[in-house]
mmCIF file with all atom_site columns, C-alpha atoms in Angstrom:
data_model
loop_
_atom_site.group_PDB
_atom_site.id
_atom_site.type_symbol
_atom_site.label_atom_id
_atom_site.label_alt_id
_atom_site.label_comp_id
_atom_site.label_asym_id
_atom_site.label_entity_id
_atom_site.label_seq_id
_atom_site.pdbx_PDB_ins_code
_atom_site.Cartn_x
_atom_site.Cartn_y
_atom_site.Cartn_z
_atom_site.occupancy
_atom_site.B_iso_or_equiv
_atom_site.pdbx_formal_charge
_atom_site.auth_seq_id
_atom_site.auth_comp_id
_atom_site.auth_asym_id
_atom_site.auth_atom_id
_atom_site.pdbx_PDB_model_num
ATOM 1   C CA . MET A 1 1   ? 0.000   0.000   0.000   1.00 47.00 ? 1   MET A CA 1
ATOM 2   C CA . ALA A 1 2   ? 3.059   2.243   0.226   1.00 49.00 ? 2   ALA A CA 1
ATOM 3   C CA . PHE A 1 3   ? 2.870   3.119   -3.463  1.00 43.00 ? 3   PHE A CA 1
ATOM 4   C CA . TRP A 1 4   ? -0.855  3.910   -3.258  1.00 42.00 ? 4   TRP A CA 1
ATOM 5   C CA . GLU A 1 5   ? -0.418  6.186   -0.259  1.00 47.00 ? 5   GLU A CA 1
ATOM 6   C CA . ASP A 1 6   ? 2.561   7.906   -1.837  1.00 50.00 ? 6   ASP A CA 1
ATOM 7   C CA . TRP A 1 7   ? 0.585   8.531   -5.032  1.00 45.00 ? 7   TRP A CA 1
ATOM 8   C CA . CYS A 1 8   ? -2.314  9.968   -3.008  1.00 46.00 ? 8   CYS A CA 1
ATOM 9   C CA . LYS A 1 9   ? 0.023   12.404  -1.276  1.00 48.00 ? 9   LYS A CA 1
ATOM 10  C CA . ARG A 1 10  ? 1.366   13.516  -4.651  1.00 51.00 ? 10  ARG A CA 1
ATOM 11  C CA . GLY A 1 11  ? -2.145  14.347  -5.901  1.00 50.00 ? 11  GLY A CA 1
ATOM 12  C CA . GLY A 1 12  ? -3.514  11.127  -7.310  1.00 50.00 ? 12  GLY A CA 1
ATOM 13  C CA . CYS A 1 13  ? -7.157  10.801  -8.316  1.00 52.00 ? 13  CYS A CA 1
ATOM 14  C CA . CYS A 1 14  ? -8.161  9.492   -4.877  1.00 52.00 ? 14  CYS A CA 1
ATOM 15  C CA . ASP A 1 15  ? -7.561  11.193  -1.571  1.00 50.00 ? 15  ASP A CA 1
ATOM 16  C CA . CYS A 1 16  ? -5.867  9.282   1.186   1.00 48.00 ? 16  CYS A CA 1
ATOM 17  C CA . ASP A 1 17  ? -9.175  8.416   2.826   1.00 50.00 ? 17  ASP A CA 1
ATOM 18  C CA . GLY A 1 18  ? -10.156 6.437   -0.239  1.00 48.00 ? 18  GLY A CA 1
ATOM 19  C CA . ASP A 1 19  ? -12.687 8.891   -1.671  1.00 50.00 ? 19  ASP A CA 1
ATOM 20  C CA . CYS A 1 20  ? -12.351 9.259   -5.419  1.00 55.00 ? 20  CYS A CA 1
ATOM 21  C CA . SER A 1 21  ? -13.226 12.128  -7.684  1.00 62.00 ? 21  SER A CA 1
ATOM 22  C CA . TRP A 1 22  ? -14.457 10.774  -10.986 1.00 60.00 ? 22  TRP A CA 1
ATOM 23  C CA . LYS A 1 23  ? -13.512 14.042  -12.632 1.00 60.00 ? 23  LYS A CA 1
ATOM 24  C CA . ASP A 1 24  ? -9.938  13.762  -11.382 1.00 58.00 ? 24  ASP A CA 1
ATOM 25  C CA . CYS A 1 25  ? -9.777  10.114  -12.433 1.00 58.00 ? 25  CYS A CA 1
ATOM 26  C CA . ALA A 1 26  ? -11.014 10.938  -15.911 1.00 60.00 ? 26  ALA A CA 1
ATOM 27  C CA . ILE A 1 27  ? -8.425  13.699  -16.276 1.00 62.00 ? 27  ILE A CA 1
ATOM 28  C CA . TRP A 1 28  ? -5.567  11.459  -15.149 1.00 52.00 ? 28  TRP A CA 1
ATOM 29  C CA . THR A 1 29  ? -6.751  8.644   -17.417 1.00 64.00 ? 29  THR A CA 1
ATOM 30  C CA . ALA A 1 30  ? -6.873  11.016  -20.376 1.00 63.00 ? 30  ALA A CA 1
ATOM 31  C CA . VAL A 1 31  ? -3.389  12.323  -19.583 1.00 54.00 ? 31  VAL A CA 1
ATOM 32  C CA . VAL A 1 32  ? -1.928  8.822   -19.333 1.00 54.00 ? 32  VAL A CA 1
ATOM 33  C CA . ALA A 1 33  ? -3.668  7.731   -22.542 1.00 52.00 ? 33  ALA A CA 1
ATOM 34  C CA . GLY A 1 34  ? -2.499  10.874  -24.329 1.00 54.00 ? 34  GLY A CA 1
ATOM 35  C CA . VAL A 1 35  ? 1.113   10.398  -23.269 1.00 50.00 ? 35  VAL A CA 1
ATOM 36  C CA . GLY A 1 36  ? 0.990   6.725   -24.262 1.00 44.00 ? 36  GLY A CA 1
ATOM 37  C CA . GLY A 1 37  ? -0.473  7.589   -27.630 1.00 43.00 ? 37  GLY A CA 1
ATOM 38  C CA . LEU A 1 38  ? 2.179   10.240  -28.184 1.00 47.00 ? 38  LEU A CA 1
ATOM 39  C CA . VAL A 1 39  ? 4.931   7.743   -27.378 1.00 44.00 ? 39  VAL A CA 1
ATOM 40  C CA . VAL A 1 40  ? 3.468   5.232   -29.854 1.00 46.00 ? 40  VAL A CA 1
ATOM 41  C CA . LEU A 1 41  ? 3.182   7.940   -32.517 1.00 51.00 ? 41  LEU A CA 1
ATOM 42  C CA . LEU A 1 42  ? 6.787   9.015   -31.996 1.00 49.00 ? 42  LEU A CA 1
ATOM 43  C CA . VAL A 1 43  ? 7.971   5.408   -32.263 1.00 49.00 ? 43  VAL A CA 1
ATOM 44  C CA . PHE A 1 44  ? 6.119   4.977   -35.551 1.00 51.00 ? 44  PHE A CA 1
ATOM 45  C CA . ALA A 1 45  ? 7.280   8.323   -36.885 1.00 50.00 ? 45  ALA A CA 1
ATOM 46  C CA . PHE A 1 46  ? 10.960  8.209   -35.911 1.00 55.00 ? 46  PHE A CA 1
ATOM 47  C CA . ALA A 1 47  ? 12.035  4.679   -34.980 1.00 65.00 ? 47  ALA A CA 1
ATOM 48  C CA . LEU A 1 48  ? 10.248  2.613   -37.634 1.00 82.00 ? 48  LEU A CA 1
ATOM 49  C CA . VAL A 1 49  ? 10.513  2.922   -41.401 1.00 88.00 ? 49  VAL A CA 1
ATOM 50  C CA . PHE A 1 50  ? 8.177   1.472   -43.994 1.00 90.00 ? 50  PHE A CA 1
ATOM 51  C CA . PRO A 1 51  ? 8.915   0.689   -47.648 1.00 92.00 ? 51  PRO A CA 1
ATOM 52  C CA . PRO A 1 52  ? 7.079   2.619   -50.348 1.00 95.00 ? 52  PRO A CA 1
ATOM 53  C CA . LYS A 1 53  ? 3.890   1.287   -51.902 1.00 96.00 ? 53  LYS A CA 1
ATOM 54  C CA . VAL A 1 54  ? 3.690   1.070   -55.679 1.00 97.00 ? 54  VAL A CA 1
ATOM 55  C CA . ARG A 1 55  ? 0.678   0.551   -57.902 1.00 97.00 ? 55  ARG A CA 1
ATOM 56  C CA . ALA A 1 56  ? 0.097   0.496   -61.650 1.00 98.00 ? 56  ALA A CA 1
ATOM 57  C CA . GLU A 1 57  ? -2.783  2.924   -62.111 1.00 97.00 ? 57  GLU A CA 1
ATOM 58  C CA . ASP A 1 58  ? -3.221  2.684   -65.869 1.00 95.00 ? 58  ASP A CA 1
ATOM 59  C CA . ALA A 1 59  ? -1.631  1.033   -68.900 1.00 95.00 ? 59  ALA A CA 1
ATOM 60  C CA . VAL A 1 60  ? -2.150  1.136   -72.649 1.00 93.00 ? 60  VAL A CA 1
ATOM 61  C CA . LEU A 1 61  ? -0.786  -1.401  -75.134 1.00 94.00 ? 61  LEU A CA 1
ATOM 62  C CA . GLN A 1 62  ? -1.059  -0.119  -78.707 1.00 93.00 ? 62  GLN A CA 1
ATOM 63  C CA . ARG A 1 63  ? 1.202   -2.639  -80.414 1.00 95.00 ? 63  ARG A CA 1
ATOM 64  C CA . PHE A 1 64  ? 2.569   -6.053  -79.517 1.00 97.00 ? 64  PHE A CA 1
ATOM 65  C CA . ALA A 1 65  ? 3.722   -8.170  -82.448 1.00 97.00 ? 65  ALA A CA 1
ATOM 66  C CA . LEU A 1 66  ? 6.178   -11.065 -82.431 1.00 97.00 ? 66  LEU A CA 1
ATOM 67  C CA . ALA A 1 67  ? 8.164   -12.383 -85.370 1.00 97.00 ? 67  ALA A CA 1
ATOM 68  C CA . PRO A 1 68  ? 9.190   -15.902 -84.227 1.00 95.00 ? 68  PRO A CA 1
ATOM 69  C CA . GLY A 1 69  ? 12.750  -16.870 -85.034 1.00 93.00 ? 69  GLY A CA 1
ATOM 70  C CA . SER A 1 70  ? 14.460  -20.206 -85.543 1.00 92.00 ? 70  SER A CA 1
ATOM 71  C CA . PRO A 1 71  ? 15.572  -20.928 -82.922 1.00 93.00 ? 71  PRO A CA 1
ATOM 72  C CA . ALA A 1 72  ? 13.069  -19.050 -80.732 1.00 93.00 ? 72  ALA A CA 1
ATOM 73  C CA . SER A 1 73  ? 15.876  -17.002 -79.164 1.00 93.00 ? 73  SER A CA 1
ATOM 74  C CA . ASN A 1 74  ? 16.271  -15.224 -82.529 1.00 95.00 ? 74  ASN A CA 1
ATOM 75  C CA . SER A 1 75  ? 12.739  -13.788 -82.384 1.00 96.00 ? 75  SER A CA 1
ATOM 76  C CA . THR A 1 76  ? 12.021  -10.070 -82.724 1.00 97.00 ? 76  THR A CA 1
ATOM 77  C CA . ILE A 1 77  ? 9.234   -7.996  -81.224 1.00 97.00 ? 77  ILE A CA 1
ATOM 78  C CA . SER A 1 78  ? 7.520   -4.694  -82.004 1.00 98.00 ? 78  SER A CA 1
ATOM 79  C CA . TYR A 1 79  ? 5.594   -2.840  -79.298 1.00 97.00 ? 79  TYR A CA 1
ATOM 80  C CA . ASN A 1 80  ? 4.246   0.413   -77.835 1.00 96.00 ? 80  ASN A CA 1
ATOM 81  C CA . VAL A 1 81  ? 3.436   0.479   -74.116 1.00 96.00 ? 81  VAL A CA 1
ATOM 82  C CA . THR A 1 82  ? 2.511   3.309   -71.749 1.00 96.00 ? 82  THR A CA 1
ATOM 83  C CA . VAL A 1 83  ? 2.164   2.730   -67.995 1.00 97.00 ? 83  VAL A CA 1
ATOM 84  C CA . THR A 1 84  ? 1.145   5.151   -65.246 1.00 97.00 ? 84  THR A CA 1
ATOM 85  C CA . LEU A 1 85  ? 2.599   4.319   -61.823 1.00 97.00 ? 85  LEU A CA 1
ATOM 86  C CA . SER A 1 86  ? 1.858   5.757   -58.387 1.00 98.00 ? 86  SER A CA 1
ATOM 87  C CA . LEU A 1 87  ? 4.444   5.655   -55.625 1.00 97.00 ? 87  LEU A CA 1
ATOM 88  C CA . ARG A 1 88  ? 3.276   6.206   -52.031 1.00 97.00 ? 88  ARG A CA 1
ATOM 89  C CA . ASN A 1 89  ? 5.540   7.073   -49.087 1.00 97.00 ? 89  ASN A CA 1
ATOM 90  C CA . PRO A 1 90  ? 3.633   5.771   -46.021 1.00 95.00 ? 90  PRO A CA 1
ATOM 91  C CA . ASN A 1 91  ? 6.077   7.133   -43.430 1.00 93.00 ? 91  ASN A CA 1
ATOM 92  C CA . LEU A 1 92  ? 4.888   9.874   -41.071 1.00 89.00 ? 92  LEU A CA 1
ATOM 93  C CA . TYR A 1 93  ? 8.228   11.678  -40.803 1.00 88.00 ? 93  TYR A CA 1
ATOM 94  C CA . ARG A 1 94  ? 10.882  10.179  -43.049 1.00 91.00 ? 94  ARG A CA 1
ATOM 95  C CA . GLY A 1 95  ? 11.166  11.326  -46.620 1.00 95.00 ? 95  GLY A CA 1
ATOM 96  C CA . ILE A 1 96  ? 12.877  9.050   -49.146 1.00 97.00 ? 96  ILE A CA 1
ATOM 97  C CA . SER A 1 97  ? 15.569  10.003  -51.651 1.00 97.00 ? 97  SER A CA 1
ATOM 98  C CA . TYR A 1 98  ? 15.665  7.877   -54.802 1.00 97.00 ? 98  TYR A CA 1
ATOM 99  C CA . ASP A 1 99  ? 18.492  7.401   -57.257 1.00 98.00 ? 99  ASP A CA 1
ATOM 100 C CA . PRO A 1 100 ? 17.450  7.213   -60.933 1.00 98.00 ? 100 PRO A CA 1
ATOM 101 C CA . VAL A 1 101 ? 14.972  4.357   -61.383 1.00 97.00 ? 101 VAL A CA 1
ATOM 102 C CA . ALA A 1 102 ? 15.699  1.767   -64.094 1.00 98.00 ? 102 ALA A CA 1
ATOM 103 C CA . VAL A 1 103 ? 12.599  0.385   -65.822 1.00 98.00 ? 103 VAL A CA 1
ATOM 104 C CA . ALA A 1 104 ? 12.440  -2.958  -67.643 1.00 98.00 ? 104 ALA A CA 1
ATOM 105 C CA . PHE A 1 105 ? 9.628   -4.822  -69.435 1.00 98.00 ? 105 PHE A CA 1
ATOM 106 C CA . SER A 1 106 ? 9.512   -8.612  -69.810 1.00 98.00 ? 106 SER A CA 1
ATOM 107 C CA . PHE A 1 107 ? 7.335   -11.152 -71.572 1.00 97.00 ? 107 PHE A CA 1
ATOM 108 C CA . ASN A 1 108 ? 7.361   -14.780 -70.453 1.00 96.00 ? 108 ASN A CA 1
ATOM 109 C CA . GLY A 1 109 ? 10.509  -14.158 -68.424 1.00 95.00 ? 109 GLY A CA 1
ATOM 110 C CA . SER A 1 110 ? 12.460  -12.508 -71.266 1.00 96.00 ? 110 SER A CA 1
ATOM 111 C CA . ARG A 1 111 ? 13.234  -8.801  -71.226 1.00 97.00 ? 111 ARG A CA 1
ATOM 112 C CA . PHE A 1 112 ? 12.353  -6.910  -74.374 1.00 97.00 ? 112 PHE A CA 1
ATOM 113 C CA . ASP A 1 113 ? 12.877  -3.288  -73.233 1.00 97.00 ? 113 ASP A CA 1
ATOM 114 C CA . GLU A 1 114 ? 15.235  -1.600  -70.762 1.00 97.00 ? 114 GLU A CA 1
ATOM 115 C CA . SER A 1 115 ? 15.307  1.869   -72.288 1.00 95.00 ? 115 SER A CA 1
ATOM 116 C CA . ALA A 1 116 ? 13.159  3.822   -69.810 1.00 96.00 ? 116 ALA A CA 1
ATOM 117 C CA . THR A 1 117 ? 14.343  5.556   -66.628 1.00 96.00 ? 117 THR A CA 1
ATOM 118 C CA . VAL A 1 118 ? 12.756  7.778   -64.008 1.00 96.00 ? 118 VAL A CA 1
ATOM 119 C CA . PRO A 1 119 ? 15.000  10.672  -62.824 1.00 97.00 ? 119 PRO A CA 1
ATOM 120 C CA . ALA A 1 120 ? 16.229  10.790  -59.219 1.00 98.00 ? 120 ALA A CA 1
ATOM 121 C CA . PHE A 1 121 ? 13.801  12.526  -56.868 1.00 97.00 ? 121 PHE A CA 1
ATOM 122 C CA . TYR A 1 122 ? 12.947  13.214  -53.219 1.00 98.00 ? 122 TYR A CA 1
ATOM 123 C CA . HIS A 1 123 ? 9.710   11.722  -51.922 1.00 97.00 ? 123 HIS A CA 1
ATOM 124 C CA . ARG A 1 124 ? 8.099   13.671  -49.072 1.00 96.00 ? 124 ARG A CA 1
ATOM 125 C CA . PRO A 1 125 ? 6.413   11.802  -46.178 1.00 95.00 ? 125 PRO A CA 1
ATOM 126 C CA . ARG A 1 126 ? 2.784   10.757  -46.654 1.00 95.00 ? 126 ARG A CA 1
ATOM 127 C CA . LYS A 1 127 ? 2.830   11.883  -50.287 1.00 97.00 ? 127 LYS A CA 1
ATOM 128 C CA . THR A 1 128 ? 2.083   10.071  -53.539 1.00 98.00 ? 128 THR A CA 1
ATOM 129 C CA . ALA A 1 129 ? 4.217   10.600  -56.636 1.00 96.00 ? 129 ALA A CA 1
ATOM 130 C CA . THR A 1 130 ? 2.863   9.734   -60.078 1.00 97.00 ? 130 THR A CA 1
ATOM 131 C CA . PHE A 1 131 ? 4.913   9.184   -63.200 1.00 95.00 ? 131 PHE A CA 1
ATOM 132 C CA . HIS A 1 132 ? 4.391   7.857   -66.712 1.00 96.00 ? 132 HIS A CA 1
ATOM 133 C CA . VAL A 1 133 ? 6.587   5.371   -68.574 1.00 97.00 ? 133 VAL A CA 1
ATOM 134 C CA . THR A 1 134 ? 6.357   5.038   -72.352 1.00 97.00 ? 134 THR A CA 1
ATOM 135 C CA . VAL A 1 135 ? 8.442   2.598   -74.397 1.00 98.00 ? 135 VAL A CA 1
ATOM 136 C CA . GLY A 1 136 ? 8.342   1.452   -77.990 1.00 97.00 ? 136 GLY A CA 1
ATOM 137 C CA . GLY A 1 137 ? 10.402  -0.398  -80.545 1.00 96.00 ? 137 GLY A CA 1
ATOM 138 C CA . ALA A 1 138 ? 10.257  -2.166  -83.876 1.00 97.00 ? 138 ALA A CA 1
ATOM 139 C CA . ASP A 1 139 ? 11.804  -5.551  -84.650 1.00 96.00 ? 139 ASP A CA 1
ATOM 140 C CA . LYS A 1 140 ? 13.840  -5.596  -81.451 1.00 96.00 ? 140 LYS A CA 1
ATOM 141 C CA . PRO A 1 141 ? 15.560  -8.860  -80.482 1.00 95.00 ? 141 PRO A CA 1
ATOM 142 C CA . VAL A 1 142 ? 13.960  -10.855 -77.669 1.00 96.00 ? 142 VAL A CA 1
ATOM 143 C CA . LYS A 1 143 ? 15.516  -14.064 -76.397 1.00 94.00 ? 143 LYS A CA 1
ATOM 144 C CA . LEU A 1 144 ? 12.405  -16.154 -75.947 1.00 95.00 ? 144 LEU A CA 1
ATOM 145 C CA . ALA A 1 145 ? 12.337  -19.865 -75.306 1.00 94.00 ? 145 ALA A CA 1
ATOM 146 C CA . ALA A 1 146 ? 10.093  -22.083 -77.413 1.00 94.00 ? 146 ALA A CA 1
ATOM 147 C CA . ALA A 1 147 ? 7.543   -21.961 -74.603 1.00 95.00 ? 147 ALA A CA 1
ATOM 148 C CA . GLY A 1 148 ? 7.575   -18.157 -74.852 1.00 96.00 ? 148 GLY A CA 1
ATOM 149 C CA . VAL A 1 149 ? 6.650   -18.277 -78.534 1.00 96.00 ? 149 VAL A CA 1
ATOM 150 C CA . THR A 1 150 ? 3.814   -20.676 -77.726 1.00 96.00 ? 150 THR A CA 1
ATOM 151 C CA . ALA A 1 151 ? 2.596   -18.406 -74.915 1.00 97.00 ? 151 ALA A CA 1
ATOM 152 C CA . PHE A 1 152 ? 2.604   -15.431 -77.275 1.00 97.00 ? 152 PHE A CA 1
ATOM 153 C CA . LYS A 1 153 ? 0.471   -17.275 -79.827 1.00 96.00 ? 153 LYS A CA 1
ATOM 154 C CA . THR A 1 154 ? -2.012  -18.263 -77.103 1.00 97.00 ? 154 THR A CA 1
ATOM 155 C CA . GLU A 1 155 ? -2.295  -14.754 -75.680 1.00 97.00 ? 155 GLU A CA 1
ATOM 156 C CA . ASN A 1 156 ? -2.375  -13.152 -79.114 1.00 96.00 ? 156 ASN A CA 1
ATOM 157 C CA . ALA A 1 157 ? -5.585  -15.056 -79.826 1.00 95.00 ? 157 ALA A CA 1
ATOM 158 C CA . THR A 1 158 ? -7.284  -13.090 -77.035 1.00 94.00 ? 158 THR A CA 1
ATOM 159 C CA . ALA A 1 159 ? -5.281  -9.854  -77.555 1.00 93.00 ? 159 ALA A CA 1
ATOM 160 C CA . LYS A 1 160 ? -4.476  -9.939  -73.822 1.00 95.00 ? 160 LYS A CA 1
ATOM 161 C CA . PHE A 1 161 ? -0.829  -10.165 -72.838 1.00 97.00 ? 161 PHE A CA 1
ATOM 162 C CA . ASP A 1 162 ? 0.837   -10.783 -69.471 1.00 97.00 ? 162 ASP A CA 1
ATOM 163 C CA . VAL A 1 163 ? 3.770   -8.394  -69.215 1.00 98.00 ? 163 VAL A CA 1
ATOM 164 C CA . ASP A 1 164 ? 5.996   -7.792  -66.194 1.00 98.00 ? 164 ASP A CA 1
ATOM 165 C CA . LEU A 1 165 ? 7.316   -4.335  -65.379 1.00 98.00 ? 165 LEU A CA 1
ATOM 166 C CA . ARG A 1 166 ? 10.324  -4.115  -63.063 1.00 98.00 ? 166 ARG A CA 1
ATOM 167 C CA . LEU A 1 167 ? 11.754  -1.063  -61.289 1.00 97.00 ? 167 LEU A CA 1
ATOM 168 C CA . ASP A 1 168 ? 15.262  -1.045  -59.805 1.00 97.00 ? 168 ASP A CA 1
ATOM 169 C CA . THR A 1 169 ? 16.826  1.759   -57.787 1.00 96.00 ? 169 THR A CA 1
ATOM 170 C CA . VAL A 1 170 ? 18.594  2.658   -54.539 1.00 96.00 ? 170 VAL A CA 1
ATOM 171 C CA . MET A 1 171 ? 16.786  4.644   -51.868 1.00 96.00 ? 171 MET A CA 1
ATOM 172 C CA . GLN A 1 172 ? 17.757  6.343   -48.623 1.00 95.00 ? 172 GLN A CA 1
ATOM 173 C CA . TYR A 1 173 ? 15.491  7.325   -45.749 1.00 94.00 ? 173 TYR A CA 1
ATOM 174 C CA . LYS A 1 174 ? 15.830  10.854  -44.365 1.00 92.00 ? 174 LYS A CA 1
ATOM 175 C CA . GLY A 1 175 ? 18.050  10.884  -41.285 1.00 88.00 ? 175 GLY A CA 1
ATOM 176 C CA . ARG A 1 176 ? 19.678  7.518   -42.059 1.00 90.00 ? 176 ARG A CA 1
ATOM 177 C CA . THR A 1 177 ? 22.987  6.766   -43.743 1.00 92.00 ? 177 THR A CA 1
ATOM 178 C CA . THR A 1 178 ? 22.082  3.332   -45.117 1.00 92.00 ? 178 THR A CA 1
ATOM 179 C CA . ARG A 1 179 ? 21.459  3.146   -48.867 1.00 95.00 ? 179 ARG A CA 1
ATOM 180 C CA . CYS A 1 180 ? 18.884  0.488   -49.614 1.00 94.00 ? 180 CYS A CA 1
ATOM 181 C CA . PRO A 1 181 ? 18.541  -1.423  -52.895 1.00 94.00 ? 181 PRO A CA 1
ATOM 182 C CA . LEU A 1 182 ? 14.917  -1.525  -54.014 1.00 94.00 ? 182 LEU A CA 1
ATOM 183 C CA . ALA A 1 183 ? 13.257  -3.685  -56.652 1.00 96.00 ? 183 ALA A CA 1
ATOM 184 C CA . VAL A 1 184 ? 9.586   -3.572  -57.629 1.00 97.00 ? 184 VAL A CA 1
ATOM 185 C CA . ILE A 1 185 ? 7.662   -6.085  -59.768 1.00 97.00 ? 185 ILE A CA 1
ATOM 186 C CA . CYS A 1 186 ? 4.355   -5.128  -61.404 1.00 98.00 ? 186 CYS A CA 1
ATOM 187 C CA . PRO A 1 187 ? 2.497   -7.959  -63.200 1.00 97.00 ? 187 PRO A CA 1
ATOM 188 C CA . LEU A 1 188 ? 0.395   -6.299  -65.898 1.00 97.00 ? 188 LEU A CA 1
ATOM 189 C CA . GLU A 1 189 ? -2.426  -7.773  -67.948 1.00 96.00 ? 189 GLU A CA 1
ATOM 190 C CA . LEU A 1 190 ? -2.487  -5.597  -71.063 1.00 95.00 ? 190 LEU A CA 1
ATOM 191 C CA . GLN A 1 191 ? -5.288  -5.479  -73.601 1.00 93.00 ? 191 GLN A CA 1
ATOM 192 C CA . LEU A 1 192 ? -4.084  -4.700  -77.115 1.00 92.00 ? 192 LEU A CA 1
ATOM 193 C CA . VAL A 1 193 ? -6.175  -1.788  -78.422 1.00 86.00 ? 193 VAL A CA 1
ATOM 194 C CA . ASP A 1 194 ? -6.400  0.706   -81.203 1.00 73.00 ? 194 ASP A CA 1
ATOM 195 C CA . PRO A 1 195 ? -6.951  4.009   -79.338 1.00 63.00 ? 195 PRO A CA 1
ATOM 196 C CA . GLU A 1 196 ? -8.806  5.449   -82.330 1.00 67.00 ? 196 GLU A CA 1
ATOM 197 C CA . VAL A 1 197 ? -11.370 2.655   -82.261 1.00 65.00 ? 197 VAL A CA 1
ATOM 198 C CA . ALA A 1 198 ? -11.962 1.670   -78.661 1.00 59.00 ? 198 ALA A CA 1
ATOM 199 C CA . ALA A 1 199 ? -10.780 2.264   -75.131 1.00 64.00 ? 199 ALA A CA 1
ATOM 200 C CA . THR A 1 200 ? -10.224 -0.350  -72.458 1.00 71.00 ? 200 THR A CA 1
ATOM 201 C CA . VAL A 1 201 ? -10.450 -0.195  -68.689 1.00 78.00 ? 201 VAL A CA 1
ATOM 202 C CA . PHE A 1 202 ? -7.192  -1.211  -67.027 1.00 89.00 ? 202 PHE A CA 1
ATOM 203 C CA . GLN A 1 203 ? -7.453  -3.044  -63.734 1.00 91.00 ? 203 GLN A CA 1
ATOM 204 C CA . ARG A 1 204 ? -5.309  -1.188  -61.228 1.00 94.00 ? 204 ARG A CA 1
ATOM 205 C CA . THR A 1 205 ? -2.569  -3.521  -60.046 1.00 96.00 ? 205 THR A CA 1
ATOM 206 C CA . LYS A 1 206 ? -0.674  -3.618  -56.757 1.00 96.00 ? 206 LYS A CA 1
ATOM 207 C CA . CYS A 1 207 ? 3.038   -4.110  -57.293 1.00 97.00 ? 207 CYS A CA 1
ATOM 208 C CA . THR A 1 208 ? 5.320   -6.289  -55.162 1.00 96.00 ? 208 THR A CA 1
ATOM 209 C CA . ILE A 1 209 ? 8.164   -4.644  -53.245 1.00 94.00 ? 209 ILE A CA 1
ATOM 210 C CA . LEU A 1 210 ? 11.322  -6.765  -53.044 1.00 89.00 ? 210 LEU A CA 1
ATOM 211 C CA . ARG A 1 211 ? 12.718  -5.172  -49.889 1.00 74.00 ? 211 ARG A CA 1
ATOM 212 C CA . ALA A 1 212 ? 16.421  -5.522  -49.237 1.00 72.00 ? 212 ALA A CA 1
ATOM 213 C CA . LYS A 1 213 ? 17.356  -7.732  -46.284 1.00 78.00 ? 213 LYS A CA 1
ATOM 214 C CA . LYS A 1 214 ? 19.755  -5.152  -44.951 1.00 81.00 ? 214 LYS A CA 1
ATOM 215 C CA . SER A 1 215 ? 19.937  -3.420  -41.577 1.00 81.00 ? 215 SER A CA 1
ATOM 216 C CA . GLY A 1 216 ? 18.369  0.021   -41.787 1.00 79.00 ? 216 GLY A CA 1
ATOM 217 C CA . CYS A 1 217 ? 16.242  -0.844  -44.803 1.00 83.00 ? 217 CYS A CA 1
#
């Protein structure tokens, strides 16, 4: 009971005779809850860091034509793709600095374009950045396996193609010295369209963050 009596003498919510003031108790409870909540908020804001969240918001495929080679690894491809990506920084306090972002497109596990980049930028806390990526080429080599040529023929029959978009960069959280490799994979289902004839609705796609297993990342 020593602690209880000592707390009473210091102005706790009950007097030393055991009579309690509900008003005083409510005030003390609110103060304790407020301090606890502030501590939790500070831990989340300053001690913990969260990786960015990436989503493909829109995509348009205007051309996707394969000229199969013999062997299949000698195939060529012609294409025009535009993708709109959103990048969300979920951290309450820490901004993120990004090096230039390399962008690559693949079909059936084989890359067919690595020409696009996103310039280096600083990402403020709790903000969403949006950027557009457009790539195109004619008769560009693509090292497909025989299974890749078969997959193209199957998907071409429906004019819907499964294409992977990959982002690679290095990022650094504000206030930390560690530079963290970051890779992002966005699986896209693209409908081949003629924009002058019809428009399609792209299903927004959540991308997968391959977070580096590195202290501070």
